[in-house]
Short mmCIF file of C-alpha atoms and ligand atoms in Angstrom, two decimals:
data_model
loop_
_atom_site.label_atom_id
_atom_site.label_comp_id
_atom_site.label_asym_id
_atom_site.label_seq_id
_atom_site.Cartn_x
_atom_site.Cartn_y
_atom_site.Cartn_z
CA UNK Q 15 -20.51 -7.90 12.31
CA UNK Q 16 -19.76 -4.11 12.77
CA UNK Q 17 -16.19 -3.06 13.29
CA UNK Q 18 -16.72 -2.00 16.57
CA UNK Q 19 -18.11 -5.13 17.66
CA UNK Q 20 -14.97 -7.16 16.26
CA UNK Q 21 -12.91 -4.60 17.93
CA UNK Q 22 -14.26 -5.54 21.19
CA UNK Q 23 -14.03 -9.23 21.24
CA UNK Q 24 -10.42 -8.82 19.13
CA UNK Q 25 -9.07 -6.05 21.48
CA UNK Q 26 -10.34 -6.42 25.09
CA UNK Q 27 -6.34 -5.31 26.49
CA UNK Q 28 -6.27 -2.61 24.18
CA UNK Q 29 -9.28 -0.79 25.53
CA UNK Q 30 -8.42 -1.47 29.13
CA UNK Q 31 -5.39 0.06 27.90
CA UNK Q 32 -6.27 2.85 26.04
CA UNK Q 33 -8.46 3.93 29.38
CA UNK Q 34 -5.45 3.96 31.45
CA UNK Q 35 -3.59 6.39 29.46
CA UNK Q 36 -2.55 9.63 31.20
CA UNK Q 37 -1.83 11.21 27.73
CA UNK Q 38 -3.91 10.54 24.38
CA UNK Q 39 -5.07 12.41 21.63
CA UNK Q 40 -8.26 14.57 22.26
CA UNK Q 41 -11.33 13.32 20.37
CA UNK Q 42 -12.43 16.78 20.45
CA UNK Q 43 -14.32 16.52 17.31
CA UNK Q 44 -17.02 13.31 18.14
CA UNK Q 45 -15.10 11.41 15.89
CA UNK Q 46 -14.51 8.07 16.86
CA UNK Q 47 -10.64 7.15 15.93
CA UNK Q 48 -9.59 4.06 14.69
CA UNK Q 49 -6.39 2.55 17.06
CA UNK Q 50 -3.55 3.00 14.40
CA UNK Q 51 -2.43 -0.61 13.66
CA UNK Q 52 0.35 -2.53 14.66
CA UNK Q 53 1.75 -5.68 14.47
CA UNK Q 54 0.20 -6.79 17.35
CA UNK Q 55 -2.81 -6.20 16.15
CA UNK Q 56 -2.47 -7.88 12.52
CA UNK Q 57 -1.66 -10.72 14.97
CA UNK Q 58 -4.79 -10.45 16.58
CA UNK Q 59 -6.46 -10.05 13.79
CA UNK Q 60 -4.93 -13.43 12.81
CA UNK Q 61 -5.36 -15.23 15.97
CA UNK Q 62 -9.90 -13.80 15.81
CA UNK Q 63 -10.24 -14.81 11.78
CA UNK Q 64 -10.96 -11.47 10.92
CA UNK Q 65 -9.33 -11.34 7.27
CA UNK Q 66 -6.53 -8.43 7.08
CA UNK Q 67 -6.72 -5.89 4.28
CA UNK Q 68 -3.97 -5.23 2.57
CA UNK Q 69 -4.21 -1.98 -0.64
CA UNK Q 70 -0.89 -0.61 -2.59
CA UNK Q 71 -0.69 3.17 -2.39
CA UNK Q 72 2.10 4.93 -4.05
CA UNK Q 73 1.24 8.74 -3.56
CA UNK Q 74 -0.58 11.06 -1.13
CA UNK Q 75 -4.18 11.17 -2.42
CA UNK Q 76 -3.75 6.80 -3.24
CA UNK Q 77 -2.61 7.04 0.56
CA UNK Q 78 -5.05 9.38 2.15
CA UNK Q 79 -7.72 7.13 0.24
CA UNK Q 80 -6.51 3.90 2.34
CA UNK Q 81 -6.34 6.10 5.94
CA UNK Q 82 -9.27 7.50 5.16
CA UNK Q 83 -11.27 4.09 4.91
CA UNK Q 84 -10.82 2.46 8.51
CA UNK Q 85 -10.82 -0.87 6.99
CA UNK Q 86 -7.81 -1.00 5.30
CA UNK Q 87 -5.17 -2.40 7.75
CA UNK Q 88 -2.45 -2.38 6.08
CA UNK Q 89 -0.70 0.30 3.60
CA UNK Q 90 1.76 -1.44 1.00
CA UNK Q 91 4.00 0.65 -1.06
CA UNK Q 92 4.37 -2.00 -3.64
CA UNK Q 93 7.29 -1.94 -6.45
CA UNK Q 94 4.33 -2.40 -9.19
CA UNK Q 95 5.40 1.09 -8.50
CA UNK Q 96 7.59 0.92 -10.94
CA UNK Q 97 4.63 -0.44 -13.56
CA UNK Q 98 1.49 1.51 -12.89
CA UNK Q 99 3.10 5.05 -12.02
CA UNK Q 100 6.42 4.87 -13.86
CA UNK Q 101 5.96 3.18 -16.80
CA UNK Q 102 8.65 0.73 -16.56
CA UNK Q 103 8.54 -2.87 -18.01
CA UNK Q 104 9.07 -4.56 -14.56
CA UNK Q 105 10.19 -4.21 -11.10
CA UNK Q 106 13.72 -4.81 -11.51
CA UNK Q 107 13.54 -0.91 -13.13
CA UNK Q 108 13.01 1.06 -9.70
CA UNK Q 109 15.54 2.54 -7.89
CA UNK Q 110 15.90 3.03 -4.12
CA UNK Q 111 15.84 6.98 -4.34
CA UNK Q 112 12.38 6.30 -6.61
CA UNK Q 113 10.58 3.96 -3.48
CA UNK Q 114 11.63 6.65 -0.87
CA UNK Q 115 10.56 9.80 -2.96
CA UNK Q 116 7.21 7.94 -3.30
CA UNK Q 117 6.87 6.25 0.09
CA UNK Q 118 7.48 9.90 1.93
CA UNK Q 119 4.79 10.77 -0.23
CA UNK Q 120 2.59 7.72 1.03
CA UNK Q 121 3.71 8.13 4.75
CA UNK Q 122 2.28 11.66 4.31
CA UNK Q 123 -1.29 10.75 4.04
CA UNK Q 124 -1.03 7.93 5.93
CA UNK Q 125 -3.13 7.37 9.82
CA UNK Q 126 -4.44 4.54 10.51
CA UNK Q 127 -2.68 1.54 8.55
CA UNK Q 128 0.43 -0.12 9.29
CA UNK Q 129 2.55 1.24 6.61
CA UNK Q 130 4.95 -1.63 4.84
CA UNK Q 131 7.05 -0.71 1.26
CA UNK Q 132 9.21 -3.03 -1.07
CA UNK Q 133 12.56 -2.96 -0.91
CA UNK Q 134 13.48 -2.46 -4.67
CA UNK Q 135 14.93 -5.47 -6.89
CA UNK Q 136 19.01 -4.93 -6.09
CA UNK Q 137 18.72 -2.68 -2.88
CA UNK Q 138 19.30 -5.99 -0.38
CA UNK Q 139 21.32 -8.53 -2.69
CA UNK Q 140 24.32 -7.27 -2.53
CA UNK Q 141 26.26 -7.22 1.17
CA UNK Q 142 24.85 -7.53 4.62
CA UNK Q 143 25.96 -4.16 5.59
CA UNK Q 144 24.14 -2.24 2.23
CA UNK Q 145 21.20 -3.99 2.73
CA UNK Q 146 20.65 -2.68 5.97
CA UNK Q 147 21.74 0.81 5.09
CA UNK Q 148 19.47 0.77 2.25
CA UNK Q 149 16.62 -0.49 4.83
CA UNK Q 150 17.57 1.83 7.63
CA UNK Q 151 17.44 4.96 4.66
CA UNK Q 152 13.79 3.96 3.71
CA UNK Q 153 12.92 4.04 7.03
CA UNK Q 154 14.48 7.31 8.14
CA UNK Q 155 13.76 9.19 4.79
CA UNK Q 156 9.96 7.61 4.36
CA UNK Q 157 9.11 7.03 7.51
CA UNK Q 158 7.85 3.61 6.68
CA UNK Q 159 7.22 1.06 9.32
CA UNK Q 160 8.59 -1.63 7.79
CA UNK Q 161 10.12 -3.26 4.47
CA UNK Q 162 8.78 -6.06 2.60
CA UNK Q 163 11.52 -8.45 0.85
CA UNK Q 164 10.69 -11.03 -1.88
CA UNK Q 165 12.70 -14.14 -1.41
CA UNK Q 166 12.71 -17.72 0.42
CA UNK Q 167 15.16 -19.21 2.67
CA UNK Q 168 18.12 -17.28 1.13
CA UNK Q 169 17.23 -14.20 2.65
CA UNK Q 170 16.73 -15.87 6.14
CA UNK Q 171 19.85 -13.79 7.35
CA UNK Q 172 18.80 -10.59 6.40
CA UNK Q 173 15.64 -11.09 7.95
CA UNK Q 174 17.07 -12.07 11.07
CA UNK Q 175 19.40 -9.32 11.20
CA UNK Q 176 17.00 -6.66 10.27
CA UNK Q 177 14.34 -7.65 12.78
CA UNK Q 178 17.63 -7.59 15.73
CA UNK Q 179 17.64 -3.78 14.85
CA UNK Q 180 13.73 -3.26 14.71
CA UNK Q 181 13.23 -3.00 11.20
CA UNK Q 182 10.21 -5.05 11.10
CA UNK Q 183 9.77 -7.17 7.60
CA UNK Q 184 7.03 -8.76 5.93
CA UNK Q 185 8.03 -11.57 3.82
CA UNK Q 186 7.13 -11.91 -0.07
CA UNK Q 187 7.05 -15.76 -1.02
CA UNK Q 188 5.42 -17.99 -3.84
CA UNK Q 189 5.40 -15.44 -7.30
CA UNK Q 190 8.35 -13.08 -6.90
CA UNK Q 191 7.77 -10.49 -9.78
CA UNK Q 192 11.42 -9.44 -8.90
CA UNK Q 193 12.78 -12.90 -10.51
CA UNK Q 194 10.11 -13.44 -13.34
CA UNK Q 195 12.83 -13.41 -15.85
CA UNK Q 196 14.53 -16.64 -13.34
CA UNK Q 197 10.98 -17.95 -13.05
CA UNK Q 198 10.56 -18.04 -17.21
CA UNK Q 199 7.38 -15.55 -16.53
CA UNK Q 200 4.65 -14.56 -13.72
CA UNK Q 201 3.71 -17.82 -13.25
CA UNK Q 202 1.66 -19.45 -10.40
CA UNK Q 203 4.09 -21.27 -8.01
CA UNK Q 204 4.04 -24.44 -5.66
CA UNK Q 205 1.92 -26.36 -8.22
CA UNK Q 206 3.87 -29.36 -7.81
CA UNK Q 207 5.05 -31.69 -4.55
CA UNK Q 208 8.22 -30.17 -4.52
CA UNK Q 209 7.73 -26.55 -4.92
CA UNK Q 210 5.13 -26.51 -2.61
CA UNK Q 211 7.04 -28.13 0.05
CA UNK Q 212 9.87 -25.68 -0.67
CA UNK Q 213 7.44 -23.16 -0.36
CA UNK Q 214 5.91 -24.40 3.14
CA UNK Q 215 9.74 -24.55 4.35
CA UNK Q 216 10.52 -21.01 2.91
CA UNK Q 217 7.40 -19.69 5.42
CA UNK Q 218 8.67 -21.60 8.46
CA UNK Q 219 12.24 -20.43 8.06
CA UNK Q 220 10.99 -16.62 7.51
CA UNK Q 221 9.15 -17.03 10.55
CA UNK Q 222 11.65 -18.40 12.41
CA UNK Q 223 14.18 -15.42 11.39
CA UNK Q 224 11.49 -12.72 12.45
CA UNK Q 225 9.08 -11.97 9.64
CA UNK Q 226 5.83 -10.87 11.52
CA UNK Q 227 3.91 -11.45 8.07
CA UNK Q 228 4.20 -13.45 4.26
CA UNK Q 229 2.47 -11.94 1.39
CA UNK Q 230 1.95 -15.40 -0.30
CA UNK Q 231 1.74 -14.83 -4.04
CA UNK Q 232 0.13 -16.96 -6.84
CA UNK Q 233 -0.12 -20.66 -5.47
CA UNK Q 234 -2.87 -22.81 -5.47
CA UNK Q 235 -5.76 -21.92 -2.50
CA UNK Q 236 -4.98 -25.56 -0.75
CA UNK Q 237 -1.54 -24.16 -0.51
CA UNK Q 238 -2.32 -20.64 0.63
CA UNK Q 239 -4.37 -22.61 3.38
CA UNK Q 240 -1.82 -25.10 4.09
CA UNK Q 241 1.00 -22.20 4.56
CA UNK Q 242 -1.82 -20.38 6.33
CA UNK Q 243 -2.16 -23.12 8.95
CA UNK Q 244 1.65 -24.26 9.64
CA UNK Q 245 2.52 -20.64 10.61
CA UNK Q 246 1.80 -18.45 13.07
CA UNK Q 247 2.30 -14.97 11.30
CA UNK Q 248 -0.33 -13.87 9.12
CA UNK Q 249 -0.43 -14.51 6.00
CA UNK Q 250 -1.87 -12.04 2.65
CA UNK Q 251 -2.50 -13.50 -0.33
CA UNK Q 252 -2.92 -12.40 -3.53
CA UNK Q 253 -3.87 -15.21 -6.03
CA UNK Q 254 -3.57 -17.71 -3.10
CA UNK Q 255 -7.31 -18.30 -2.17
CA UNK Q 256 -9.59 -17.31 0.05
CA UNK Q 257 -8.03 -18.55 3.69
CA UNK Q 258 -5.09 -16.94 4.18
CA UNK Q 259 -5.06 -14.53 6.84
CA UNK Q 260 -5.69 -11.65 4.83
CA UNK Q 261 -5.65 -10.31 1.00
CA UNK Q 262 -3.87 -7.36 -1.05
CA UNK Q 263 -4.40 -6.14 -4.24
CA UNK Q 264 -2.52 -3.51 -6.23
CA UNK Q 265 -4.03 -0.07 -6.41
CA UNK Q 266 -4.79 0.17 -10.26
CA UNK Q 267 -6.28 -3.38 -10.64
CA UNK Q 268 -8.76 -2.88 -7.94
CA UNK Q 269 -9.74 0.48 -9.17
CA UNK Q 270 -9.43 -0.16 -12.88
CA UNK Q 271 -7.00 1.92 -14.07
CA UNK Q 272 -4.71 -0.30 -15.49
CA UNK Q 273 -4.74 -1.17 -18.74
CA UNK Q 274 -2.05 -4.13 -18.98
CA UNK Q 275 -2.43 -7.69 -18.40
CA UNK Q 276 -5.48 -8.20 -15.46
CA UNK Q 277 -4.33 -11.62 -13.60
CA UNK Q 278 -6.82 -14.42 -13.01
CA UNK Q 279 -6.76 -13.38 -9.45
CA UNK Q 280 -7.95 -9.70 -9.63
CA UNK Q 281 -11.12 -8.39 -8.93
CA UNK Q 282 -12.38 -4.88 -10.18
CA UNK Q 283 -13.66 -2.78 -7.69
CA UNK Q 284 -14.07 0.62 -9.18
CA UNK Q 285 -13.39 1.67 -13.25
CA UNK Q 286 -11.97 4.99 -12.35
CA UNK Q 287 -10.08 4.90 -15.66
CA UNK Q 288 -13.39 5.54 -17.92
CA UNK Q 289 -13.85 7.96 -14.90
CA UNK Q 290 -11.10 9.82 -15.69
CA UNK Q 291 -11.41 9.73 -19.76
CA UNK Q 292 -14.70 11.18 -19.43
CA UNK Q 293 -12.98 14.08 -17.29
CA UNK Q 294 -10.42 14.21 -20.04
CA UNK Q 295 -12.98 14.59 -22.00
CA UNK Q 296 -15.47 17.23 -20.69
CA UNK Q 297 -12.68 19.50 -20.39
CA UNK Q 298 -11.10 19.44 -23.48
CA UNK Q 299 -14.78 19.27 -25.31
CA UNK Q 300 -15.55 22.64 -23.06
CA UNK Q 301 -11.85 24.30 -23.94
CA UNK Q 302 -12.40 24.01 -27.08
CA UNK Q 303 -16.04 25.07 -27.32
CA UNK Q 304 -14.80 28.03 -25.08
CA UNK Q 305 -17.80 26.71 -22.25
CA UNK Q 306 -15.05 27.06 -20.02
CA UNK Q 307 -14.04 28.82 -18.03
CA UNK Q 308 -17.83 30.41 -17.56
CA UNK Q 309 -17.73 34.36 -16.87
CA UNK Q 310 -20.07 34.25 -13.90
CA UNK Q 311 -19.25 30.75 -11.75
CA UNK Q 312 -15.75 30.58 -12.67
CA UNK Q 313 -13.37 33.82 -13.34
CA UNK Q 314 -13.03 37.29 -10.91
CA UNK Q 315 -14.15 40.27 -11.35
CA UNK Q 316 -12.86 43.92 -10.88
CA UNK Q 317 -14.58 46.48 -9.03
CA UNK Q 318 -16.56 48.70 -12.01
CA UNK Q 319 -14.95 51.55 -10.95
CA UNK Q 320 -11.61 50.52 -10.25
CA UNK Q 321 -11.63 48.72 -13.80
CA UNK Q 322 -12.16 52.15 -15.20
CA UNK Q 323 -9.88 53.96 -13.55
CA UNK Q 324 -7.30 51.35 -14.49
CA UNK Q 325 -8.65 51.91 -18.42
CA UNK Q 326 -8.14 55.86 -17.96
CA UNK Q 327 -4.52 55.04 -17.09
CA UNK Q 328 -3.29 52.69 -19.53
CA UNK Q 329 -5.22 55.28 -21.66
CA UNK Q 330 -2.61 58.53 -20.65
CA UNK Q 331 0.49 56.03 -20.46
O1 KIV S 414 4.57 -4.67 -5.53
C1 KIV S 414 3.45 -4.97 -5.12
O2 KIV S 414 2.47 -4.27 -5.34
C2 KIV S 414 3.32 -6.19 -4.35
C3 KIV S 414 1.96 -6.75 -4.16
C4 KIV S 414 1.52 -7.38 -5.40
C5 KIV S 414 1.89 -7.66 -3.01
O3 KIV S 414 4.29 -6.75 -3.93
#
């Protein structure tokens, strides 16, 4: 089914809507633009089964790349940040000031997607008060359009208090890379009775306090259903089957270019990394071989006579 046809039977308010507009953007240019998407329409989404899509970006061109597919529905400036741009060993490594130098980068080339980003392992465990500063900074300084926490029930406050102040927040539950060292690894989650009921619980409490989304993490697929079905948010997996409301996978493991562990869940949708070596290459081979730059296609040239007078010049100097 086209995209225009599931907008139509998704959206019918939101083109009665858009036609009542006094002021709108011009489509001057014959290009048909995409509504930019909100929660209300990952809700819809939701509520007509059409699977969300969910991509990490953490720079402009990784972010222009997402706007400029209109598929992608949501932009997720992940903390694997800290892994597959910064080199560190885990999440817990990134600072705040890191996420909002890259975010504002993100938000730059961003259009079209709702744009969500982490807030970093220690910005929102310490008081009330500094985890909403810390939220209410990413916001301002990124211009994100809302934070995604990791954590179950104990972060049911926060939730609830960010959402009174219209900081929208996606939950993280199931796998929480922040607390692998507290989980003994990155392993999957809710495999047994009881984790997966605390699991199920952790969803419906989020809810309750205001997420308007769960990234669901590394559980079974019957679970990623079951959570799936016993909330109304939508849900995006990533190693939790194929029915929750929507998927996301990280930037370099869809593309290929990284070169760490690849979890069971990933799928590779590009191999830009032998890409790039090649580029790495070419140029040095053609550097070296002095086949670049090429006199004619690629380097400027003087006017004749101006390049003599210049000679005649330096010559009397
Ligand atoms: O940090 C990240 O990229 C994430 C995704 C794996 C959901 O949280």
């Amino acid at each position: 089914m086209s995209w225009n046809r599931i907008t139509r039977l998704a959206f019918p308010a939101i083109r009665v809507q858009r036609r009542c507009m006094s002021v709108r953007p011009k489509e001057s240019d014959g290009v048909q633009r995409r509504d930019k998407v909100t929660i209300q329409t990952l809700q819809k989404l939701r509520e007509a089964k059409v699977p969300i899509s969910m991509l990490t970006a953490y720079d402009y061109p990784t972010a222009v790349s997402c706007s400029s597919n209109s598929s992608i529905d949501i932009t997720l400036v992940g903390d694997s940040l800290a892994q597959v741009c910064l080199g560190y060993k885990s999440t817990t490594q990134l600072t705040l000031d890191e996420m909002i130098h890259h975010a504002s980068a993100v938000a730059r080339g961003t259009t079209r997607p709702l744009l969500v980003a982490d807030m970093p392992f220690g910005s929102y465990h310490g008081s009330m008060d500094d985890a909403v500063n810390n939220a209410v900074r990413m916001v301002r300084e990124s211009q994100i359009e809302a934070v995604k926490l990791e954590g179950g029930e104990e972060i049911a406050d926060l939730v609830r208090r960010l959402t009174s102040i219209g900081i929208p927040v996606m939950a993280h539950i199931g796998l929480l890379p922040q607390r692998h060292v507290s989980l003994s690894g990155y392993k999957v989650q809710g495999k047994n009775v009881a984790s997966a009921k605390a699991l199920v619980k952790a969803a419906k409490v989020l809810e309750e306090a205001g997420a308007f989304s769960a990234v669901v993490e590394a559980v079974p697929k019957e679970l990623g259903r079951y959570i799936t079905e016993n909330v109304t948010m939508p849900t995006i997996g990533i190693g939790a089957g194929p029915w929750t409301s929507g998927q996301v996978l990280v930037w370099d493991d869809a593309m290929g270019t990284w070169l760490g562990h690849k979890a069971k869940f990933v799928r590779r949708f590009a191999n830009l990394q032998t890409a790039r070596e090649m580029g790495v290459q070419g140029y040095a081979n053609a550097v070296k071989d002095g086949s670049f730059p090429d006199p004619q296609r690629e380097s400027y040239t003087m006017d004749e006579a101006e390049w003599t007078r210049f000679l005649e010049e330096m010559d009397r100097a």
